[in-house]
């Protein structure tokens, strides 16, 4: 708004004045130091115009006398600033401060480097050997999944950079930031190399390439640049002209190697020893480590000494790793029509199924009739137990709608189980065999007694335990009700096993408040699983 004569109101001018600063005063640099490196210091600062906290990378005065160092510093800011990607830290400004020192500002990432995360895990697993070198051990499942998730996002950043004509050339845990809320950033593009244009690049692709005007000086073409512990052989030999996007792929393989083993591919008492190992490509995944064969293969391909034998793009590496993580993307799919049987009770299993779309119903034959046990939806898995236990199917599955399912054949399932840690594969097979015998064992194991009138009496705790096991096996998950299924089907199933009537089974189950039974809706649910388990443990003197 303006006043008379077109002048701005004082309040408006005051607002505008609040964001006007001399260049030297615009950044509040009193926030403290974050990190210090050989060539620069990183400080926390506040941009007074936006009220935004930023990270400020300030070049050391001594290095500012070096053309090579200044070129590298400015080049890092300019290249990173052009790589606009969620996993590459944004650059805000490249400038000179009041003392004439170069700096650039970037997004402030609150978190830790991947190196710090790995060091904490190594310390927790006591991985330091007698020479002070890291020793080979493997992480637990959740730790490994978390690190592979970080690794996949690093792959995204590198793939994007390659598409813009840039190779990073120094991929390592120290240059990867992991934010407190899951953000992942690939940092430090100071020794990045421009890649030649690819045949077939269209004008749009060429226009999107990073404009690299501060090319390395001729004297750096045979200088070893990077970190030896993760270097490809061509990079370790100083063959800068031979370094390309596949050198980054080697370093990514080396990073995955460290995630899987707990130490980098090359380590030694000094830099010369490590560099010589890198030149000779002397990295070995020890055979005793519990690492899946597919992960071993991925690392082996990525870290091939011959660039032509490596993955030829990050996308290829990423596809193989994601395929391993999802464990079924490449399996065949089959379409079933409504009413079609996917598996039948009593048949010998030759495949397991992952439901992609549609709905199915699990049915069990009781007294000559197929009784519904539960409904399956997308993401549900069935049919695997009969394969692993080498036993007939214990129930049937029929399509309620048109269905698409992933088919996992017996040989593939066996191979994937073999790829697990040896003890885990054996454990799963034993569980499957035991599970397949549950119905037979519980039927034999239910204790009965004769009443004075000569009728059969069944221990109520045994009946409740059978109901618990049936719900845990066939019940559908409900966030409010817990495990639930058809009350009629459950009672019929138990009655068949123990020789009681359905009404008798229902009467026994009503004695336990841990079950919610709604006959009008034909539903029984497990309301208090822990409470039921505790009571059954107290009541039962034996186990099924």
Short mmCIF file of C-alpha atoms in Angstrom, two decimals:
data_model
loop_
_atom_site.label_atom_id
_atom_site.label_comp_id
_atom_site.label_asym_id
_atom_site.label_seq_id
_atom_site.Cartn_x
_atom_site.Cartn_y
_atom_site.Cartn_z
CA UNK A 1 0.00 0.00 0.00
CA UNK A 2 1.12 3.55 -0.61
CA UNK A 3 0.31 6.82 1.04
CA UNK A 4 -0.29 10.21 -0.54
CA UNK A 5 2.06 10.99 -3.43
CA UNK A 6 2.73 7.29 -3.99
CA UNK A 7 5.04 6.91 -0.97
CA UNK A 8 5.14 3.55 0.81
CA UNK A 9 3.72 3.30 4.30
CA UNK A 10 6.42 3.21 7.01
CA UNK A 11 5.48 -0.34 8.04
CA UNK A 12 6.03 -1.61 4.49
CA UNK A 13 9.41 0.07 4.23
CA UNK A 14 10.42 -1.34 7.60
CA UNK A 15 9.63 -4.85 6.39
CA UNK A 16 11.71 -4.38 3.26
CA UNK A 17 14.57 -2.85 5.24
CA UNK A 18 14.61 -5.93 7.48
CA UNK A 19 16.03 -8.03 4.65
CA UNK A 20 18.55 -5.51 3.35
CA UNK A 21 22.08 -6.28 4.54
CA UNK A 22 25.55 -5.55 3.34
CA UNK A 23 26.94 -8.69 1.74
CA UNK A 24 29.41 -9.14 4.60
CA UNK A 25 26.62 -8.94 7.19
CA UNK A 26 24.02 -11.11 5.47
CA UNK A 27 25.45 -14.31 6.93
CA UNK A 28 25.59 -14.74 10.69
CA UNK A 29 28.69 -16.89 11.15
CA UNK A 30 28.59 -17.11 14.93
CA UNK A 31 26.95 -20.55 14.94
CA UNK A 32 30.13 -22.57 15.40
CA UNK A 33 32.31 -25.00 13.50
CA UNK A 34 30.85 -28.28 12.20
CA UNK A 35 33.88 -29.98 10.69
CA UNK A 36 37.47 -29.25 9.69
CA UNK A 37 39.28 -30.79 6.75
CA UNK A 38 42.64 -30.39 5.10
CA UNK A 39 41.57 -27.70 2.66
CA UNK A 40 38.47 -26.15 4.22
CA UNK A 41 36.37 -25.70 7.33
CA UNK A 42 32.61 -26.18 7.47
CA UNK A 43 30.71 -23.79 9.73
CA UNK A 44 27.06 -23.40 10.65
CA UNK A 45 25.65 -20.03 9.65
CA UNK A 46 22.32 -18.22 9.37
CA UNK A 47 21.18 -16.45 6.22
CA UNK A 48 19.56 -13.36 7.76
CA UNK A 49 17.38 -12.62 4.70
CA UNK A 50 15.65 -16.03 4.73
CA UNK A 51 16.17 -16.82 8.43
CA UNK A 52 17.62 -20.10 7.20
CA UNK A 53 20.43 -22.11 8.76
CA UNK A 54 23.05 -23.13 6.22
CA UNK A 55 26.40 -24.86 6.11
CA UNK A 56 29.27 -22.61 5.04
CA UNK A 57 32.39 -24.22 3.58
CA UNK A 58 35.32 -21.83 3.98
CA UNK A 59 38.64 -22.38 2.23
CA UNK A 60 41.77 -22.26 4.40
CA UNK A 61 43.87 -19.19 3.67
CA UNK A 62 47.04 -21.22 3.00
CA UNK A 63 45.36 -23.25 0.27
CA UNK A 64 43.98 -20.15 -1.39
CA UNK A 65 47.50 -19.51 -2.74
CA UNK A 66 47.28 -22.71 -4.82
CA UNK A 67 45.73 -22.52 -8.28
CA UNK A 68 44.93 -26.23 -8.15
CA UNK A 69 43.22 -25.94 -4.75
CA UNK A 70 41.20 -22.85 -5.71
CA UNK A 71 40.16 -24.46 -8.98
CA UNK A 72 39.05 -27.61 -7.14
CA UNK A 73 37.11 -25.63 -4.51
CA UNK A 74 35.27 -23.48 -7.03
CA UNK A 75 34.66 -26.46 -9.30
CA UNK A 76 33.09 -28.41 -6.45
CA UNK A 77 30.59 -25.62 -5.81
CA UNK A 78 29.79 -25.09 -9.49
CA UNK A 79 29.37 -28.77 -10.33
CA UNK A 80 27.33 -29.55 -7.22
CA UNK A 81 25.18 -26.48 -7.81
CA UNK A 82 24.19 -27.82 -11.23
CA UNK A 83 23.34 -31.30 -9.95
CA UNK A 84 19.82 -30.69 -8.67
CA UNK A 85 18.77 -34.03 -7.19
CA UNK A 86 17.17 -35.07 -3.87
CA UNK A 87 20.30 -37.03 -2.89
CA UNK A 88 22.83 -34.32 -3.77
CA UNK A 89 23.13 -31.46 -1.31
CA UNK A 90 21.89 -28.12 -2.75
CA UNK A 91 24.42 -25.28 -3.13
CA UNK A 92 23.11 -21.77 -2.41
CA UNK A 93 26.00 -19.41 -3.11
CA UNK A 94 29.67 -19.22 -4.12
CA UNK A 95 31.35 -16.00 -3.00
CA UNK A 96 34.25 -14.28 -1.23
CA UNK A 97 33.99 -13.01 2.37
CA UNK A 98 35.22 -9.69 3.76
CA UNK A 99 38.70 -11.17 4.27
CA UNK A 100 38.92 -12.27 0.66
CA UNK A 101 38.48 -15.98 1.44
CA UNK A 102 36.46 -18.22 -0.82
CA UNK A 103 33.35 -19.87 0.57
CA UNK A 104 30.15 -21.47 -0.58
CA UNK A 105 26.95 -22.12 1.31
CA UNK A 106 24.80 -25.21 1.07
CA UNK A 107 21.94 -26.97 2.79
CA UNK A 108 22.77 -27.75 6.41
CA UNK A 109 22.33 -31.49 6.91
CA UNK A 110 21.85 -32.46 10.54
CA UNK A 111 22.98 -36.03 10.91
CA UNK A 112 26.07 -38.20 10.57
CA UNK A 113 28.32 -39.41 7.83
CA UNK A 114 27.98 -43.01 6.75
CA UNK A 115 31.53 -43.48 8.04
CA UNK A 116 30.41 -42.50 11.54
CA UNK A 117 27.47 -44.89 11.33
CA UNK A 118 29.72 -47.75 10.19
CA UNK A 119 32.26 -46.95 12.90
CA UNK A 120 29.54 -47.16 15.56
CA UNK A 121 28.41 -50.52 14.19
CA UNK A 122 31.99 -51.78 14.07
CA UNK A 123 32.56 -50.72 17.66
CA UNK A 124 29.33 -52.44 18.73
CA UNK A 125 30.44 -55.66 17.04
CA UNK A 126 34.05 -55.37 18.30
CA UNK A 127 35.51 -55.55 14.82
CA UNK A 128 39.00 -54.13 15.42
CA UNK A 129 41.79 -56.69 14.89
CA UNK A 130 45.22 -56.93 16.57
CA UNK A 131 46.91 -54.62 14.00
CA UNK A 132 44.19 -52.05 14.43
CA UNK A 133 42.61 -53.08 11.11
CA UNK A 134 38.92 -53.83 10.76
CA UNK A 135 38.10 -57.55 10.66
CA UNK A 136 35.39 -59.25 8.59
CA UNK A 137 32.04 -59.87 10.25
CA UNK A 138 28.47 -59.42 9.11
CA UNK A 139 25.67 -57.22 10.42
CA UNK A 140 22.31 -58.41 11.64
CA UNK A 141 19.33 -58.30 9.29
CA UNK A 142 17.86 -54.93 10.31
CA UNK A 143 21.23 -53.19 10.30
CA UNK A 144 22.00 -54.51 6.83
CA UNK A 145 18.62 -53.47 5.43
CA UNK A 146 19.07 -49.94 6.78
CA UNK A 147 22.49 -49.59 5.17
CA UNK A 148 21.35 -51.01 1.84
CA UNK A 149 18.53 -48.46 1.83
CA UNK A 150 21.15 -45.71 2.19
CA UNK A 151 23.23 -47.35 -0.54
CA UNK A 152 20.30 -47.43 -2.97
CA UNK A 153 19.84 -43.69 -2.60
CA UNK A 154 23.53 -43.12 -3.22
CA UNK A 155 23.03 -45.12 -6.43
CA UNK A 156 20.24 -42.72 -7.39
CA UNK A 157 22.55 -39.73 -6.90
CA UNK A 158 25.39 -41.27 -8.92
CA UNK A 159 23.07 -42.38 -11.73
CA UNK A 160 21.75 -38.82 -12.00
CA UNK A 161 25.25 -37.33 -12.05
CA UNK A 162 26.29 -39.74 -14.81
CA UNK A 163 23.25 -38.70 -16.83
CA UNK A 164 24.51 -35.12 -16.54
CA UNK A 165 28.02 -36.06 -17.69
CA UNK A 166 29.79 -36.16 -14.30
CA UNK A 167 31.66 -38.96 -12.50
CA UNK A 168 32.18 -38.39 -8.76
CA UNK A 169 35.59 -40.16 -8.45
CA UNK A 170 35.64 -40.23 -4.63
CA UNK A 171 32.66 -42.26 -3.44
CA UNK A 172 33.26 -43.38 0.14
CA UNK A 173 31.39 -43.46 3.48
CA UNK A 174 32.97 -40.19 4.62
CA UNK A 175 31.36 -38.37 1.67
CA UNK A 176 27.85 -39.63 2.36
CA UNK A 177 25.66 -37.75 4.83
CA UNK A 178 22.68 -39.45 6.46
CA UNK A 179 20.23 -37.00 8.00
CA UNK A 180 18.43 -37.47 11.28
CA UNK A 181 15.17 -38.00 9.38
CA UNK A 182 16.42 -40.38 6.71
CA UNK A 183 17.81 -37.93 4.17
CA UNK A 184 20.84 -39.19 2.22
CA UNK A 185 23.28 -36.91 0.39
CA UNK A 186 26.37 -37.66 -1.67
CA UNK A 187 28.84 -34.85 -0.90
CA UNK A 188 32.26 -33.55 -1.97
CA UNK A 189 32.37 -33.32 -5.76
CA UNK A 190 35.75 -31.56 -5.74
CA UNK A 191 37.62 -34.12 -7.89
CA UNK A 192 34.67 -35.03 -10.11
CA UNK A 193 35.44 -35.70 -13.76
CA UNK A 194 33.45 -34.64 -16.79
CA UNK A 195 32.41 -37.54 -19.00
CA UNK A 196 32.43 -37.46 -22.80
CA UNK A 197 29.13 -37.15 -24.61
CA UNK A 198 27.57 -40.47 -25.45
CA UNK A 199 26.65 -41.47 -28.97
CA UNK A 200 22.99 -40.92 -29.54
CA UNK A 201 22.53 -38.18 -26.93
CA UNK A 202 19.69 -35.94 -28.08
CA UNK A 203 19.84 -32.12 -27.88
CA UNK A 204 17.83 -32.09 -24.65
CA UNK A 205 20.27 -34.48 -22.97
CA UNK A 206 23.26 -32.50 -24.19
CA UNK A 207 21.71 -29.25 -22.94
CA UNK A 208 21.21 -30.78 -19.46
CA UNK A 209 24.87 -31.73 -19.09
CA UNK A 210 26.87 -29.99 -16.38
CA UNK A 211 28.87 -27.07 -17.73
CA UNK A 212 32.39 -27.66 -16.43
CA UNK A 213 34.54 -24.64 -17.26
CA UNK A 214 37.20 -25.21 -14.59
CA UNK A 215 38.74 -28.34 -16.08
CA UNK A 216 41.73 -29.91 -14.27
CA UNK A 217 45.10 -28.55 -15.31
CA UNK A 218 47.24 -30.70 -17.65
CA UNK A 219 49.65 -31.53 -14.83
CA UNK A 220 46.96 -33.50 -12.97
CA UNK A 221 46.32 -36.11 -15.67
CA UNK A 222 48.67 -38.69 -14.07
CA UNK A 223 48.07 -37.81 -10.42
CA UNK A 224 46.32 -40.31 -8.15
CA UNK A 225 43.20 -38.52 -6.91
CA UNK A 226 40.68 -40.10 -4.56
CA UNK A 227 40.72 -42.54 -1.64
CA UNK A 228 42.78 -45.73 -2.21
CA UNK A 229 40.57 -47.97 -0.03
CA UNK A 230 37.75 -47.68 -2.59
CA UNK A 231 39.63 -47.04 -5.85
CA UNK A 232 39.34 -48.88 -9.11
CA UNK A 233 42.68 -50.16 -10.47
CA UNK A 234 42.76 -47.56 -13.25
CA UNK A 235 42.22 -44.76 -10.75
CA UNK A 236 44.86 -46.18 -8.39
CA UNK A 237 47.37 -46.22 -11.25
CA UNK A 238 46.75 -42.51 -11.89
CA UNK A 239 45.30 -43.18 -15.33
CA UNK A 240 42.97 -40.18 -15.23
CA UNK A 241 42.19 -40.57 -18.91
CA UNK A 242 40.89 -44.11 -18.30
CA UNK A 243 38.66 -43.07 -15.41
CA UNK A 244 34.99 -42.94 -16.40
CA UNK A 245 31.54 -43.75 -15.03
CA UNK A 246 32.59 -47.38 -14.56
CA UNK A 247 35.23 -46.24 -12.07
CA UNK A 248 32.37 -44.89 -9.96
CA UNK A 249 30.62 -48.25 -10.33
CA UNK A 250 33.74 -49.95 -8.95
CA UNK A 251 33.71 -47.56 -5.97
CA UNK A 252 30.03 -48.31 -5.41
CA UNK A 253 30.88 -52.00 -5.35
CA UNK A 254 33.62 -51.23 -2.84
CA UNK A 255 31.12 -49.34 -0.69
CA UNK A 256 28.72 -52.30 -0.79
CA UNK A 257 31.68 -54.55 0.08
CA UNK A 258 32.23 -52.53 3.26
CA UNK A 259 28.54 -52.62 4.16
CA UNK A 260 28.52 -56.41 3.84
CA UNK A 261 31.84 -57.17 5.56
CA UNK A 262 32.37 -54.30 7.98
CA UNK A 263 35.62 -53.08 6.40
CA UNK A 264 36.72 -51.45 3.14
CA UNK A 265 38.12 -53.69 0.37
CA UNK A 266 41.66 -52.44 0.94
CA UNK A 267 43.31 -51.61 4.25
CA UNK A 268 46.88 -51.66 5.49
CA UNK A 269 49.48 -50.04 7.71
CA UNK A 270 50.06 -47.11 5.35
CA UNK A 271 48.71 -45.45 2.22
CA UNK A 272 51.31 -47.05 -0.05
CA UNK A 273 50.29 -50.56 1.00
CA UNK A 274 46.62 -49.74 0.44
CA UNK A 275 47.32 -48.14 -2.94
CA UNK A 276 49.27 -51.19 -4.10
CA UNK A 277 46.35 -53.43 -3.13
CA UNK A 278 44.02 -51.19 -5.14
CA UNK A 279 46.29 -51.30 -8.19
CA UNK A 280 46.28 -55.10 -8.05
CA UNK A 281 42.55 -55.24 -7.23
CA UNK A 282 43.21 -57.55 -4.28
CA UNK A 283 39.77 -57.54 -2.67
CA UNK A 284 38.33 -60.84 -1.42
CA UNK A 285 34.92 -61.60 0.07
CA UNK A 286 35.85 -64.33 2.54
CA UNK A 287 33.84 -67.52 1.91
CA UNK A 288 32.96 -68.10 5.58
CA UNK A 289 30.98 -64.84 5.81
CA UNK A 290 27.21 -65.31 5.79
CA UNK A 291 26.58 -63.21 2.69
CA UNK A 292 23.90 -64.18 0.15
CA UNK A 293 25.30 -65.53 -3.10
CA UNK A 294 23.48 -62.90 -5.14
CA UNK A 295 25.04 -60.09 -3.09
CA UNK A 296 28.45 -61.68 -3.59
CA UNK A 297 27.81 -61.77 -7.32
CA UNK A 298 26.71 -58.12 -7.41
CA UNK A 299 29.89 -57.02 -5.59
CA UNK A 300 32.04 -59.21 -7.83
CA UNK A 301 30.60 -57.74 -11.02
CA UNK A 302 30.79 -54.14 -9.79
CA UNK A 303 34.41 -54.59 -8.64
CA UNK A 304 35.70 -56.46 -11.69
CA UNK A 305 39.31 -55.42 -12.52
CA UNK A 306 38.26 -55.00 -16.16
CA UNK A 307 35.90 -52.04 -16.66
CA UNK A 308 34.26 -53.86 -19.58
CA UNK A 309 33.25 -56.70 -17.22
CA UNK A 310 31.63 -54.40 -14.66
CA UNK A 311 28.08 -53.16 -14.74
CA UNK A 312 28.00 -50.72 -17.62
CA UNK A 313 25.60 -48.39 -15.86
CA UNK A 314 24.47 -47.65 -12.32
CA UNK A 315 20.96 -48.56 -13.44
CA UNK A 316 22.09 -52.15 -14.06
CA UNK A 317 23.63 -52.37 -10.60
CA UNK A 318 20.55 -50.83 -9.02
CA UNK A 319 18.20 -53.21 -10.87
CA UNK A 320 20.10 -56.28 -9.65
CA UNK A 321 20.21 -55.05 -6.06
CA UNK A 322 16.54 -54.08 -5.98
CA UNK A 323 15.65 -57.40 -7.57
CA UNK A 324 17.51 -59.15 -4.77
CA UNK A 325 15.85 -57.02 -2.09
CA UNK A 326 12.35 -57.57 -3.43
CA UNK A 327 13.05 -61.21 -4.16
CA UNK A 328 10.50 -61.86 -6.88
CA UNK A 329 10.30 -59.08 -9.43
CA UNK A 330 11.65 -61.36 -12.15
CA UNK A 331 9.38 -64.31 -11.36
CA UNK A 332 6.64 -65.22 -13.87
CA UNK A 333 3.08 -64.08 -13.26
CA UNK A 334 -0.10 -66.01 -13.90
CA UNK A 335 -3.68 -64.84 -14.27
CA UNK A 336 -6.55 -66.83 -12.72
CA UNK A 337 -10.23 -66.33 -13.45
CA UNK A 338 -12.92 -66.04 -10.79
CA UNK A 339 -13.70 -69.46 -9.31
CA UNK A 340 -10.46 -71.05 -10.48
CA UNK A 341 -8.51 -73.15 -7.97
CA UNK A 342 -4.92 -72.02 -7.43
CA UNK A 343 -4.02 -74.92 -5.13
CA UNK A 344 -5.98 -77.91 -3.87
CA UNK A 345 -5.87 -79.58 -0.49
CA UNK A 346 -3.99 -82.88 -0.59
CA UNK A 347 -1.98 -82.14 -3.74
CA UNK A 348 1.81 -82.22 -3.70
CA UNK A 349 3.08 -78.65 -3.93
CA UNK A 350 5.38 -77.57 -6.75
CA UNK A 351 5.06 -73.78 -6.41
CA UNK A 352 4.31 -70.99 -3.97
CA UNK A 353 2.35 -67.84 -4.79
CA UNK A 354 2.51 -64.12 -4.05
CA UNK A 355 -0.82 -62.43 -4.68
CA UNK A 356 -0.41 -59.29 -6.81
CA UNK A 357 -4.04 -58.31 -7.38
CA UNK A 358 -7.49 -59.67 -6.67
CA UNK A 359 -8.84 -61.72 -3.76
CA UNK A 360 -8.68 -65.42 -2.92
CA UNK A 361 -10.28 -67.58 -0.27
CA UNK A 362 -8.55 -70.29 1.77
CA UNK A 363 -10.79 -73.32 2.18
CA UNK A 364 -10.45 -76.54 4.13
CA UNK A 365 -12.46 -79.71 3.66
CA UNK A 366 -14.45 -80.51 6.79
CA UNK A 367 -17.05 -83.28 6.81
CA UNK A 368 -16.99 -83.45 3.04
CA UNK A 369 -17.58 -79.72 2.55
CA UNK A 370 -15.15 -76.92 1.72
CA UNK A 371 -15.28 -74.42 4.59
CA UNK A 372 -13.80 -70.90 4.23
CA UNK A 373 -10.96 -70.09 6.62
CA UNK A 374 -9.79 -66.65 5.52
CA UNK A 375 -9.57 -64.22 2.62
CA UNK A 376 -6.27 -63.33 0.94
CA UNK A 377 -5.42 -60.02 -0.72
CA UNK A 378 -2.52 -58.37 -2.57
CA UNK A 379 0.82 -59.09 -0.90
CA UNK A 380 -0.30 -62.29 0.81
CA UNK A 381 1.86 -65.39 0.32
CA UNK A 382 0.66 -68.99 0.31
CA UNK A 383 1.75 -72.46 -0.72
CA UNK A 384 5.33 -72.26 0.54
CA UNK A 385 5.01 -74.67 3.46
CA UNK A 386 4.18 -77.72 1.35
CA UNK A 387 7.29 -77.11 -0.77
CA UNK A 388 9.74 -76.64 2.08
CA UNK A 389 8.28 -79.50 4.10
CA UNK A 390 7.76 -81.81 1.08
CA UNK A 391 4.21 -82.58 2.22
CA UNK A 392 0.75 -82.36 0.59
CA UNK A 393 -1.20 -79.10 0.70
CA UNK A 394 -3.15 -78.67 3.93
CA UNK A 395 -5.79 -76.35 2.44
CA UNK A 396 -7.16 -75.13 -0.89
CA UNK A 397 -7.10 -71.62 -2.35
CA UNK A 398 -9.71 -70.45 -4.86
CA UNK A 399 -9.99 -67.12 -6.70
CA UNK A 400 -12.89 -64.95 -5.53
CA UNK A 401 -12.17 -62.40 -8.28
CA UNK A 402 -9.86 -62.31 -11.25
CA UNK A 403 -6.42 -62.80 -9.74
CA UNK A 404 -2.82 -62.14 -10.76
CA UNK A 405 -0.18 -64.02 -8.77
CA UNK A 406 3.61 -64.30 -8.89
CA UNK A 407 4.67 -67.93 -9.26
CA UNK A 408 7.68 -69.00 -7.19
CA UNK A 409 8.62 -72.50 -8.32
CA UNK A 410 9.95 -75.10 -5.91
CA UNK A 411 13.49 -75.00 -7.27
CA UNK A 412 13.64 -71.19 -7.05
CA UNK A 413 12.30 -71.21 -3.49
CA UNK A 414 14.84 -73.85 -2.49
CA UNK A 415 17.62 -71.84 -4.11
CA UNK A 416 16.61 -68.65 -2.31
CA UNK A 417 16.50 -70.47 1.03
CA UNK A 418 19.96 -71.87 0.29
CA UNK A 419 21.17 -68.29 -0.32
CA UNK A 420 20.34 -67.35 3.27
CA UNK A 421 22.67 -67.82 6.16
CA UNK A 422 23.10 -71.61 6.47
CA UNK A 423 21.54 -71.78 9.91
CA UNK A 424 18.57 -69.69 8.76
CA UNK A 425 17.84 -71.92 5.77
CA UNK A 426 17.92 -75.02 7.96
CA UNK A 427 15.77 -73.28 10.56
CA UNK A 428 13.09 -72.39 8.00
CA UNK A 429 12.95 -75.94 6.65
CA UNK A 430 12.59 -77.40 10.14
CA UNK A 431 9.83 -74.91 10.95
CA UNK A 432 8.02 -75.79 7.74
CA UNK A 433 8.19 -79.52 8.44
CA UNK A 434 6.99 -79.02 11.99
CA UNK A 435 4.22 -76.70 10.90
CA UNK A 436 2.96 -79.19 8.33
CA UNK A 437 2.61 -81.80 11.07
CA UNK A 438 0.80 -79.52 13.52
CA UNK A 439 -2.68 -80.80 12.79
CA UNK A 440 -1.65 -84.44 13.09
CA UNK A 441 0.31 -83.88 16.27
CA UNK A 442 -2.33 -81.80 17.98
CA UNK A 443 -4.98 -84.34 17.11
CA UNK A 444 -2.90 -87.09 18.67
CA UNK A 445 -1.84 -84.92 21.57
CA UNK A 446 -5.21 -83.70 22.85
CA UNK A 447 -5.75 -85.30 26.24
CA UNK A 448 -9.14 -86.91 26.84
CA UNK A 449 -10.63 -88.47 29.98
CA UNK A 450 -13.77 -90.46 30.73
CA UNK A 451 -16.41 -88.93 32.94
CA UNK A 452 -18.28 -91.09 35.51
CA UNK A 453 -21.12 -91.32 33.00
CA UNK A 454 -18.72 -92.82 30.42
CA UNK A 455 -18.59 -89.83 28.04
CA UNK A 456 -15.39 -88.31 26.67
CA UNK A 457 -14.07 -85.13 28.25
CA UNK A 458 -11.46 -82.92 26.57
CA UNK A 459 -9.18 -80.56 28.48
CA UNK A 460 -10.59 -77.06 27.73
CA UNK A 461 -7.07 -75.57 27.72
CA UNK A 462 -6.18 -77.90 24.84
CA UNK A 463 -9.18 -76.68 22.86
CA UNK A 464 -8.27 -73.03 23.53
CA UNK A 465 -4.71 -73.76 22.44
CA UNK A 466 -5.96 -75.32 19.19
CA UNK A 467 -8.07 -72.21 18.57
CA UNK A 468 -5.04 -70.01 19.23
CA UNK A 469 -2.92 -71.99 16.76
CA UNK A 470 -5.65 -72.00 14.11
CA UNK A 471 -6.15 -68.24 14.38
CA UNK A 472 -2.40 -67.61 14.24
CA UNK A 473 -2.15 -69.81 11.15
CA UNK A 474 -5.23 -68.92 9.14
CA UNK A 475 -6.63 -65.80 10.77
CA UNK A 476 -6.53 -62.52 8.91
CA UNK A 477 -4.83 -59.52 10.48
CA UNK A 478 -7.16 -56.79 11.66
CA UNK A 479 -5.67 -53.65 13.29
CA UNK A 480 -8.61 -53.36 15.69
CA UNK A 481 -9.71 -56.96 16.27
CA UNK A 482 -6.40 -58.78 16.06
CA UNK A 483 -6.39 -62.17 14.32
CA UNK A 484 -9.89 -63.13 13.18
CA UNK A 485 -11.67 -65.70 11.01
CA UNK A 486 -14.97 -67.52 10.54
CA UNK A 487 -16.17 -68.83 13.91
CA UNK A 488 -18.08 -71.68 12.26
CA UNK A 489 -15.06 -72.79 10.22
CA UNK A 490 -12.78 -72.69 13.26
CA UNK A 491 -15.17 -74.70 15.44
CA UNK A 492 -15.76 -77.27 12.69
CA UNK A 493 -12.03 -77.67 12.14
CA UNK A 494 -11.29 -78.26 15.84
CA UNK A 495 -14.33 -80.49 16.28
CA UNK A 496 -13.11 -82.73 13.47
CA UNK A 497 -9.69 -83.05 15.11
CA UNK A 498 -10.84 -83.89 18.64
CA UNK A 499 -14.12 -85.70 18.04
CA UNK A 500 -16.43 -83.18 19.71
CA UNK A 501 -19.45 -81.36 18.34
CA UNK A 502 -19.09 -77.80 17.05
CA UNK A 503 -21.39 -76.60 19.85
CA UNK A 504 -19.13 -78.21 22.47
CA UNK A 505 -16.07 -76.50 21.03
CA UNK A 506 -17.89 -73.16 20.96
CA UNK A 507 -19.04 -73.61 24.57
CA UNK A 508 -15.45 -74.24 25.69
CA UNK A 509 -14.09 -71.22 23.82
CA UNK A 510 -16.71 -68.97 25.42
CA UNK A 511 -15.06 -69.72 28.77
CA UNK A 512 -12.05 -67.67 27.69
CA UNK A 513 -12.50 -63.90 27.62
CA UNK A 514 -9.45 -63.67 25.39
CA UNK A 515 -11.65 -64.57 22.40
CA UNK A 516 -14.29 -62.25 20.94
CA UNK A 517 -17.04 -64.40 19.40
CA UNK A 518 -19.78 -62.81 17.26
CA UNK A 519 -21.95 -65.59 15.86
CA UNK A 520 -24.30 -63.15 14.12
CA UNK A 521 -21.30 -62.04 12.05
CA UNK A 522 -19.73 -65.53 12.00
CA UNK A 523 -16.52 -64.14 13.47
CA UNK A 524 -14.07 -65.11 16.16
CA UNK A 525 -11.08 -62.93 16.95
CA UNK A 526 -8.08 -63.10 19.24
CA UNK A 527 -8.51 -60.05 21.44
CA UNK A 528 -5.78 -60.72 24.02
CA UNK A 529 -3.12 -63.04 22.66
CA UNK A 530 -0.58 -62.43 25.41
CA UNK A 531 -3.14 -62.95 28.13
CA UNK A 532 -4.31 -66.20 26.55
CA UNK A 533 -0.77 -67.51 26.18
CA UNK A 534 -0.04 -66.69 29.82
CA UNK A 535 -3.18 -68.45 31.06
CA UNK A 536 -2.60 -71.51 28.88
CA UNK A 537 0.97 -71.74 30.11
CA UNK A 538 -0.34 -71.81 33.65
CA UNK A 539 -3.11 -74.33 32.97
CA UNK A 540 -1.39 -76.79 30.68
CA UNK A 541 1.06 -79.20 32.22
CA UNK A 542 2.40 -80.33 28.83
CA UNK A 543 2.78 -78.91 25.36
CA UNK A 544 1.38 -80.00 22.04
#
